[in-house]
Short mmCIF file of C-alpha atoms in Angstrom, two decimals:
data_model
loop_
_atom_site.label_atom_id
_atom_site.label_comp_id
_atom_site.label_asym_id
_atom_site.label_seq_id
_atom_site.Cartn_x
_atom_site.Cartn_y
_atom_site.Cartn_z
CA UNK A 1 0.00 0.00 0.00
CA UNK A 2 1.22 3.97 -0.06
CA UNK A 3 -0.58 6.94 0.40
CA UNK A 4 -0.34 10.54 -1.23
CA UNK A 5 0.77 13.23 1.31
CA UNK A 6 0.23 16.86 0.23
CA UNK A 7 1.95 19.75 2.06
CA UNK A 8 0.62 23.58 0.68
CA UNK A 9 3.49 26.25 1.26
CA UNK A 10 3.51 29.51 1.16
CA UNK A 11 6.38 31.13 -0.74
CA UNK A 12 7.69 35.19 -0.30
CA UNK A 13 9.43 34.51 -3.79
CA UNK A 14 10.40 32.29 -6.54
CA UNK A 15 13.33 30.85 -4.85
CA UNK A 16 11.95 30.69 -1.80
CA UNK A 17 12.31 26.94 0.07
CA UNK A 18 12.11 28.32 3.67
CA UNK A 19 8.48 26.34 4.42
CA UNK A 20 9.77 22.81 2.49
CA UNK A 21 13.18 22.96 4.79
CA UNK A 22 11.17 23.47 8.24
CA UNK A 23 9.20 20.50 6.92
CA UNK A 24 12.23 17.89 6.29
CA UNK A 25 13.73 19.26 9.34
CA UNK A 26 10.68 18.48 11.66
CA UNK A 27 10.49 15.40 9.92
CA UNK A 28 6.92 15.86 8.39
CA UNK A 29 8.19 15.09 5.14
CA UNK A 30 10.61 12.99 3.90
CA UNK A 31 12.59 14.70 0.60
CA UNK A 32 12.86 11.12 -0.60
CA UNK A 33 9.24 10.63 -1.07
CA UNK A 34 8.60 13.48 -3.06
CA UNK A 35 7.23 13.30 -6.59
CA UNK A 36 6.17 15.96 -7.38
CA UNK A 37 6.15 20.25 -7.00
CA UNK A 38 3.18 22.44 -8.20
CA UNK A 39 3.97 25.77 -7.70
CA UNK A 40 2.14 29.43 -8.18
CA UNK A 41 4.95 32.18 -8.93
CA UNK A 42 4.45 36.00 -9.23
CA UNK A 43 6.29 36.45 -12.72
CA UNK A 44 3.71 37.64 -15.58
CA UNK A 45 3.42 34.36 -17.14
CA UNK A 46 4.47 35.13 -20.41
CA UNK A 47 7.62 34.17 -22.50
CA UNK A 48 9.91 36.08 -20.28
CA UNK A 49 8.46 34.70 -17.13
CA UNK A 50 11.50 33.34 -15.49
CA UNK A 51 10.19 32.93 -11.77
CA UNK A 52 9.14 29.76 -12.95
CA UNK A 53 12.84 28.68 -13.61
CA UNK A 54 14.07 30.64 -10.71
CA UNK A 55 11.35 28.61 -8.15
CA UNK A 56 12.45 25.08 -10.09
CA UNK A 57 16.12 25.42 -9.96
CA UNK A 58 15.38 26.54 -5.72
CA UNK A 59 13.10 23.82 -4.93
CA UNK A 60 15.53 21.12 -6.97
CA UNK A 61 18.79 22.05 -5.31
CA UNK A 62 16.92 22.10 -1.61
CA UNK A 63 15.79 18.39 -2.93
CA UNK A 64 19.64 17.45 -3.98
CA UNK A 65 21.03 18.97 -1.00
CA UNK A 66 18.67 17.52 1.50
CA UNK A 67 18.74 13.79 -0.28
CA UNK A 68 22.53 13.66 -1.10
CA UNK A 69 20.84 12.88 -5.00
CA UNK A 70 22.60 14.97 -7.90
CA UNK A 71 20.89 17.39 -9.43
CA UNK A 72 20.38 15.30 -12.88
CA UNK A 73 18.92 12.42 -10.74
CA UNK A 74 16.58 15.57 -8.91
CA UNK A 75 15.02 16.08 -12.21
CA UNK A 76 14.49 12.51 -13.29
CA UNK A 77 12.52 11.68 -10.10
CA UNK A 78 10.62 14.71 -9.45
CA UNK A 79 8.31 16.82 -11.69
CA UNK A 80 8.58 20.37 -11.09
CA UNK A 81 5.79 22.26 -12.82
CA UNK A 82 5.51 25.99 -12.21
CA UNK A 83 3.12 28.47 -13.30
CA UNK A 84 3.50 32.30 -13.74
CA UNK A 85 1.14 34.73 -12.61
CA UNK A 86 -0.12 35.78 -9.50
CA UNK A 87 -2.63 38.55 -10.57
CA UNK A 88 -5.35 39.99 -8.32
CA UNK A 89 -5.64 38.35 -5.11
CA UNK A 90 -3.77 35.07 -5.67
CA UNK A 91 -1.05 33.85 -3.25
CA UNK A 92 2.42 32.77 -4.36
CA UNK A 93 2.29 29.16 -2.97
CA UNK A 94 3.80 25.80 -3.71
CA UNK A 95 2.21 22.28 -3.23
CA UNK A 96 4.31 19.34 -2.82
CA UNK A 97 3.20 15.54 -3.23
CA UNK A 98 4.76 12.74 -1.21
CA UNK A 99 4.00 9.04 -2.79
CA UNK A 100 4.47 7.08 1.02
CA UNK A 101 4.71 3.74 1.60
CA UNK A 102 1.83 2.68 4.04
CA UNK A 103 0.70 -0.36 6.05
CA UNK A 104 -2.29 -2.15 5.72
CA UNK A 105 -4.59 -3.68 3.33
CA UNK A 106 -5.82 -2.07 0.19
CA UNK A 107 -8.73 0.18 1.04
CA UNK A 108 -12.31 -0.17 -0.40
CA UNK A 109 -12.37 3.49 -0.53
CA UNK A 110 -11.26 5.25 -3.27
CA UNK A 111 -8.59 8.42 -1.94
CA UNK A 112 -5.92 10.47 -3.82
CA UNK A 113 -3.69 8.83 -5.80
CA UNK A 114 -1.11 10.93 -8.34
CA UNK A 115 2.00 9.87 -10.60
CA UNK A 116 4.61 12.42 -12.19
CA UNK A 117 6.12 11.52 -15.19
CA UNK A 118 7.82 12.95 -18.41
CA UNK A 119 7.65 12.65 -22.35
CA UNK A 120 11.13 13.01 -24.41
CA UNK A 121 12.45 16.53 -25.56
CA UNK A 122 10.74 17.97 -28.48
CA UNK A 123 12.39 19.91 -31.42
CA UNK A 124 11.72 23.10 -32.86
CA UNK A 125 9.58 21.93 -35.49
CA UNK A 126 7.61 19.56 -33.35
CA UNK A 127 5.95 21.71 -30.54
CA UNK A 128 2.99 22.41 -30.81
CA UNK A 129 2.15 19.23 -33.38
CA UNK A 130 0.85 16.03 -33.09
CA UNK A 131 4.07 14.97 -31.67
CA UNK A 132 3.04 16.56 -28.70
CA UNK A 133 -0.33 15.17 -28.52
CA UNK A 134 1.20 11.85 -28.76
CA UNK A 135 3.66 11.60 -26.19
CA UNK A 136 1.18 13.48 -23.41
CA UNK A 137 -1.44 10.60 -24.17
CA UNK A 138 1.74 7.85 -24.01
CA UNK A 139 2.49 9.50 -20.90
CA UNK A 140 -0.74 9.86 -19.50
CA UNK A 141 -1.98 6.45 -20.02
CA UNK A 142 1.47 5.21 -18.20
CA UNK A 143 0.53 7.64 -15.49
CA UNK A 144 -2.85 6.18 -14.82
CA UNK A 145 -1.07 2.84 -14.77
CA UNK A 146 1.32 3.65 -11.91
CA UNK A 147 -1.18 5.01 -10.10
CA UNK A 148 -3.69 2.29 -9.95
CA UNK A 149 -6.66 4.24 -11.97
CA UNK A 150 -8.28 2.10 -14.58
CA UNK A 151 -11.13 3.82 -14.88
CA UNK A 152 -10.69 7.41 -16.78
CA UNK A 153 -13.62 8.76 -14.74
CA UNK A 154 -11.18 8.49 -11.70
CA UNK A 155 -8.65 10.83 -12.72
CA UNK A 156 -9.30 14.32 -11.65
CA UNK A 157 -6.77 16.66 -13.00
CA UNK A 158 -3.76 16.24 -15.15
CA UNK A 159 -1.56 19.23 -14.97
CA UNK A 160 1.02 19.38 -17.17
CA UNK A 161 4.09 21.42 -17.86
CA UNK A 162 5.10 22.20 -21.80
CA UNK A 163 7.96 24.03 -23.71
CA UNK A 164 7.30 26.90 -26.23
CA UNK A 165 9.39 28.48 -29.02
CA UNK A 166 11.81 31.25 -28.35
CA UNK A 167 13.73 33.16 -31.12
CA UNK A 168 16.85 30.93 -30.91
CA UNK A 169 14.75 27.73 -30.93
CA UNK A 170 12.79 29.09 -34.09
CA UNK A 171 16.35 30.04 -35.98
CA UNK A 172 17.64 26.83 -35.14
CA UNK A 173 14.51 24.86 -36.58
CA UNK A 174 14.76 27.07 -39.81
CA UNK A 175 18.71 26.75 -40.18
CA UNK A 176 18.28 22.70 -40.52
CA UNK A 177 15.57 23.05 -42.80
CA UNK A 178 12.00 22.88 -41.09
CA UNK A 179 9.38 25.06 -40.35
CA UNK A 180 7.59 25.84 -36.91
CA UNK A 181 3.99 26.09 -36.32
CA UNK A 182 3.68 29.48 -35.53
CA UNK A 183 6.50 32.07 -35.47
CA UNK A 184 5.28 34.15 -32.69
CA UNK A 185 6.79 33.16 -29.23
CA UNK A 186 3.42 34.19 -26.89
CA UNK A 187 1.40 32.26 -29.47
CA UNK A 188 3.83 28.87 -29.31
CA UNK A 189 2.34 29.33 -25.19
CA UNK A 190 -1.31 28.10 -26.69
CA UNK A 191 -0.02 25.43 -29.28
CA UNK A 192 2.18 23.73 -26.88
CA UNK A 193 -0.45 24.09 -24.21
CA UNK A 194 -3.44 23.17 -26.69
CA UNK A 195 -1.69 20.14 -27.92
CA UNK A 196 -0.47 18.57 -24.45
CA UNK A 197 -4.68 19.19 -23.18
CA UNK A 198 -5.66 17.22 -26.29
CA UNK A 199 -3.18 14.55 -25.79
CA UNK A 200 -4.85 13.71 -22.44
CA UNK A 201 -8.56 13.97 -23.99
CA UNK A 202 -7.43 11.12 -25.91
CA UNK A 203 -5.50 8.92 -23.76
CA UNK A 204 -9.00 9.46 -21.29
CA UNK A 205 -11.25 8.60 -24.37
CA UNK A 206 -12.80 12.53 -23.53
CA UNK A 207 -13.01 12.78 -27.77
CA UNK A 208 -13.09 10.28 -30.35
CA UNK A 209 -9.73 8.46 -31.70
CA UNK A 210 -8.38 9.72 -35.01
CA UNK A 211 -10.70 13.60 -34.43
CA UNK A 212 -7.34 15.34 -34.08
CA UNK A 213 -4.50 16.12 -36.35
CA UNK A 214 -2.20 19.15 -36.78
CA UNK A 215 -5.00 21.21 -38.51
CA UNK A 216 -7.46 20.87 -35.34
CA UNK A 217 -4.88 21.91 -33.29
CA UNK A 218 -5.97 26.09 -31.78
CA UNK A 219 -8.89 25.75 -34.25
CA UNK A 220 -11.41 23.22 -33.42
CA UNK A 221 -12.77 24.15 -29.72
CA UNK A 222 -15.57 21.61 -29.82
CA UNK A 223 -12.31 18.78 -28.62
CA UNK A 224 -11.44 19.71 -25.40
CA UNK A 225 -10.54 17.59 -21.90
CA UNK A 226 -12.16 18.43 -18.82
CA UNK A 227 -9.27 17.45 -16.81
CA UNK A 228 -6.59 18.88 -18.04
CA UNK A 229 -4.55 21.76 -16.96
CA UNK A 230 -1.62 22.92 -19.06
CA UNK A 231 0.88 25.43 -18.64
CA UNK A 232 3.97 26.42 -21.20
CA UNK A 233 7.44 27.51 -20.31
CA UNK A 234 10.52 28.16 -21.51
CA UNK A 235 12.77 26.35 -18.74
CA UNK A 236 12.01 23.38 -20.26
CA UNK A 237 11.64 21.44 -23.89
CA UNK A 238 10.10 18.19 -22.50
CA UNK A 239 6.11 17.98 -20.61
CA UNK A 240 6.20 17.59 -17.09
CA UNK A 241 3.31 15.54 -16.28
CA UNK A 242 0.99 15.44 -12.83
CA UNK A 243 -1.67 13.25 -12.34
CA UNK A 244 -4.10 12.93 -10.09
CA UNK A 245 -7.11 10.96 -9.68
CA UNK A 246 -8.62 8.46 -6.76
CA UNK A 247 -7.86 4.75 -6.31
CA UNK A 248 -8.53 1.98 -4.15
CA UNK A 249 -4.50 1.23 -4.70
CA UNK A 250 -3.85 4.34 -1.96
CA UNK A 251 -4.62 5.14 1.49
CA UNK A 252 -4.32 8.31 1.44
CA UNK A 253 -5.81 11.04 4.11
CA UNK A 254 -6.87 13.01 1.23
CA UNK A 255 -9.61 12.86 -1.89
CA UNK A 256 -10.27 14.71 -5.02
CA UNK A 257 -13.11 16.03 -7.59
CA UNK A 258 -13.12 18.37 -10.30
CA UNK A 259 -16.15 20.02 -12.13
CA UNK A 260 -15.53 22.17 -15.11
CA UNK A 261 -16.36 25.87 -14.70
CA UNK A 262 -18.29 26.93 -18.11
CA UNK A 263 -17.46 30.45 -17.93
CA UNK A 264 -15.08 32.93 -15.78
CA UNK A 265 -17.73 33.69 -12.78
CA UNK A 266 -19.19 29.97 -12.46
CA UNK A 267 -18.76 29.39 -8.36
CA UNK A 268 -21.00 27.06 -9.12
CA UNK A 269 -18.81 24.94 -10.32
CA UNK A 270 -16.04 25.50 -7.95
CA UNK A 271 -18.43 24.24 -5.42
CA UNK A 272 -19.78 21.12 -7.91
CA UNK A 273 -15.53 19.87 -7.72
CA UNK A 274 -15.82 19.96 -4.03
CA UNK A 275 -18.74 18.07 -3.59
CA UNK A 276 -17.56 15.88 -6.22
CA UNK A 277 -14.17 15.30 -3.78
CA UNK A 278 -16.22 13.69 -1.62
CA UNK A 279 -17.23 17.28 0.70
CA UNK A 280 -21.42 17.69 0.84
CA UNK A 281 -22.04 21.47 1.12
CA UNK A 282 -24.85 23.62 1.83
CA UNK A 283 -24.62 26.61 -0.26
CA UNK A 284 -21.20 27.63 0.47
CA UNK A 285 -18.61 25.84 2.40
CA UNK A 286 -18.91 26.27 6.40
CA UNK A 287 -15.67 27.58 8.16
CA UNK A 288 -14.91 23.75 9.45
CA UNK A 289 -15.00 22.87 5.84
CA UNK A 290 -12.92 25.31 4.80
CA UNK A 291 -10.42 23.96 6.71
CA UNK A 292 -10.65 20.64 5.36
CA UNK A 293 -9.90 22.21 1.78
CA UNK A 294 -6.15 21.60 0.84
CA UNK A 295 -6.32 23.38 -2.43
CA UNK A 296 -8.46 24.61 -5.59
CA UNK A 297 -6.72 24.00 -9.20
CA UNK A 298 -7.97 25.34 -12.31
CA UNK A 299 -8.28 27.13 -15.74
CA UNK A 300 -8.72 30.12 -16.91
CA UNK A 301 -9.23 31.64 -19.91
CA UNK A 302 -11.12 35.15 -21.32
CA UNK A 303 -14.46 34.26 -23.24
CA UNK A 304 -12.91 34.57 -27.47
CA UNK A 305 -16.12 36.70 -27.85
CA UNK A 306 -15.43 39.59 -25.32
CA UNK A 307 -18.57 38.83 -23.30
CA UNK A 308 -19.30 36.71 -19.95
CA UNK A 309 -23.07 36.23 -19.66
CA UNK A 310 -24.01 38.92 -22.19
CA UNK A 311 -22.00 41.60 -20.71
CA UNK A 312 -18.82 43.20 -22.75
CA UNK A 313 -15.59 42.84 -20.80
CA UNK A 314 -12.19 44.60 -22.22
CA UNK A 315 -10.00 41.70 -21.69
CA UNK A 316 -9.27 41.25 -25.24
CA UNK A 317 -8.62 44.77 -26.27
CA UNK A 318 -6.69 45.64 -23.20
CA UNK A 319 -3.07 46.07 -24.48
CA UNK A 320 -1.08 46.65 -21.81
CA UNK A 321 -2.52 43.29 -20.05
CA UNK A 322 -2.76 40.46 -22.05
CA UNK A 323 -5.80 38.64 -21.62
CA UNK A 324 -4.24 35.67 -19.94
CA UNK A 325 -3.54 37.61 -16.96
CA UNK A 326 -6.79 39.27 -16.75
CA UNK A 327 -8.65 35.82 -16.76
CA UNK A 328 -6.56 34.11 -13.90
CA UNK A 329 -7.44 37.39 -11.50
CA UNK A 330 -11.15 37.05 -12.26
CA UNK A 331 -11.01 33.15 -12.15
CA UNK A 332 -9.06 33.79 -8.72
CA UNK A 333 -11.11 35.94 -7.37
CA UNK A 334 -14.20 33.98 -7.87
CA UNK A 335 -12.63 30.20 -6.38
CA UNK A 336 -10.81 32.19 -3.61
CA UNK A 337 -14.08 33.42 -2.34
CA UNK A 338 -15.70 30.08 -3.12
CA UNK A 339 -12.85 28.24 -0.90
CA UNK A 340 -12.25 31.34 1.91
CA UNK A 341 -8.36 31.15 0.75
CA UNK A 342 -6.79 33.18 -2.12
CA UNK A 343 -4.16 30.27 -2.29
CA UNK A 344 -5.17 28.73 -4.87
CA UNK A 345 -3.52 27.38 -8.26
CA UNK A 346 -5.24 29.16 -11.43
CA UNK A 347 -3.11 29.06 -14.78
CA UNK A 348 -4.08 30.75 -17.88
CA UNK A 349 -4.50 29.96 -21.02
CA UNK A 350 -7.31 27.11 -21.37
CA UNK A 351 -6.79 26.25 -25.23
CA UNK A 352 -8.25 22.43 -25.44
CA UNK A 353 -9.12 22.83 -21.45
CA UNK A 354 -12.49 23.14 -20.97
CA UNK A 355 -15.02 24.91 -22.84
CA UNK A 356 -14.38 28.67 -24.84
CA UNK A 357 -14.45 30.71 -21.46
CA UNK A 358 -14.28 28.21 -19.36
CA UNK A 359 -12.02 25.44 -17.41
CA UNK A 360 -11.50 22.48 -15.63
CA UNK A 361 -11.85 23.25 -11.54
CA UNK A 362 -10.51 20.66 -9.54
CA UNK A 363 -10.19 20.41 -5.34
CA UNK A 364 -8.55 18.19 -2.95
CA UNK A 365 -10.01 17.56 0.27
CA UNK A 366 -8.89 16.22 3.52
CA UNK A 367 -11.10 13.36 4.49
#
């Protein structure tokens, strides 16, 4: 048997570790078991957003250093997948899952279960393309495997960490001969991100085998997953891969449901994922409840017609804030209050996650 532990810290900046040390040096988490970091940091979340490097090479060394494992062996064992942007009234926070070896017989109850995992480097040419697609389902179905889901229905939220084009990476595609998919940088962000979301739609049978090529890719909305959660970066030219789900494999102290919100103000929805974690609630959460709620992960993304419920917003005409970073502040605003805690994990940019507007809303639960 193991179980999934989940520690929430808060962080004062990107390289900020200070909460994960006090934990290994109490002893309430052992850097061995760790498989995973998810972390919010307070960069813009754009191509030149490089908190998210900063907060992965800090949380990887503390890992080395505290395991005696080099750096290189760091990376092969643990996924670190950070998102930029902290906008409005979200907290810069990191969540770290421990896979724990526990006693007992398997438990007739399903509880939290996750895997981390990655798919091989991509070239130039290849993000954002079906080569993408294919190695996030690969992965994703592998993922499952390890942790004991067979049923799709069971996993609640895949969050996964993909590359994007820079200049260089673009000039070194063209100098061998290829082409890219797109030749501006902020747009690689939505291929890479729109590709990895459909690779897990298909590995979860969420849209029909052989409905998605390199055309459909950032075109076709109607094929989307309602699990997935994808961010791009330029720290990296692999995916990072996070699952989560619920199995009778683990014992863990913790559950998880997800609901997908079908536009930017839908608390409904918010509170469908935590009653869906296992949580029954009476209008809003009660304070007691509150407590009992780890964390809130989602998507979110600004409506591509300018209007939420019939009413015009300025998110895409706003240019000195791109639209990304307007939808995670709303989107944050409206789980924080749902949850009573503004740490929560909202990434933007929803291409293939979730409906046009909308996202997948996911919440883990202590049982």
């Amino acid at each position: 048997m193991r179980k999934i532990d989940v520690r929430k810290i808060e962080m004062s900046g990107p390289d900020d570790t200070r909460a994960l040390k006090s934990l290994i040096d109490e002893g309430a988490v052992d850097p061995r078991t760790i498989i995973a970091v998810l972390g919010k940091t307070e960069g813009n979340g754009c191509v030149n957003d490089f908190t998210r490097g900063l907060a992965t090479l800090a949380f990887k060394r503390l890992i080395a250093a505290e395991t005696g494992w080099p750096e290189e062996e760091v990376s092969r064992k643990v996924a670190f997948v950070m998102s930029g942007g902290t906008e409005g009234v979200l907290a810069p926070h990191a969540l770290v899952f421990c896979s724990i070896e526990a006693e007992g017989e398997p438990s007739a109850e399903k509880t939290l279960a996750a895997s981390s995992g990655f798919t091989r480097d991509f070239l130039p040419e290849e993000q954002g393309t079906m080569a993408v697609v294919e190695e996030c389902r690969r992965v994703t179905l592998e993922l499952m495997e390890k942790a004991g889901i067979a049923d799709p229905a069971d996993v609640h939220f895949v969050q996964i960490k993909c590359p994007l084009l820079t200049s260089e990476r673009i000039l070194d595609a063209q100098e061998r001969g290829c082409e890219v998919v797109v030749h501006d940088t902020y747009e690689s962000m939505g291929y890479n991100r729109g590709a990895s979301a459909l690779g897990v739609a298909l590995a979860l049978g969420e849209i029909p085998e052989g409905s998605v090529s390199d055309e459909v890719i950032c075109s076709d909305w109607s094929l989307y997953s309602k699990v997935a959660s994808t961010s791009a970066g330029v720290e990296l030219l692999n995916c990072e891969i996070i699952l989560m789900g619920n199995s009778t494999a683990f014992d863990s102290d913790f559950a998880i449901g997800h609901s997908v919100m079908r536009d930017a103000i839908d608390i409904e929805a918010v509170i469908e994922a935590v009653e869906n974690a296992g949580m029954k609630v009476d209008g809003l959460p009660t304070a007691e409840q509150k407590a009992l709620i780890v964390n809130a992960l989602a998507k979110a993304e600004a409506d591509s017609t300018g209007y939420v419920r019939a009413r015009r917003n300025t998110m895409h005409t706003d240019s000195d804030i791109n639209h990304t970073r307007h939808a995670r502040a709303a989107v944050g605003g409206v789980i924080s209050a749902a949850v009573g805690d503004p740490m929560v994990y909202v990434s933007g940019g929803a291409e293939h996650q979730g409906p046009d507007g909308g996202g997948p809303v996911a919440v883990i639960v202590r049982r």
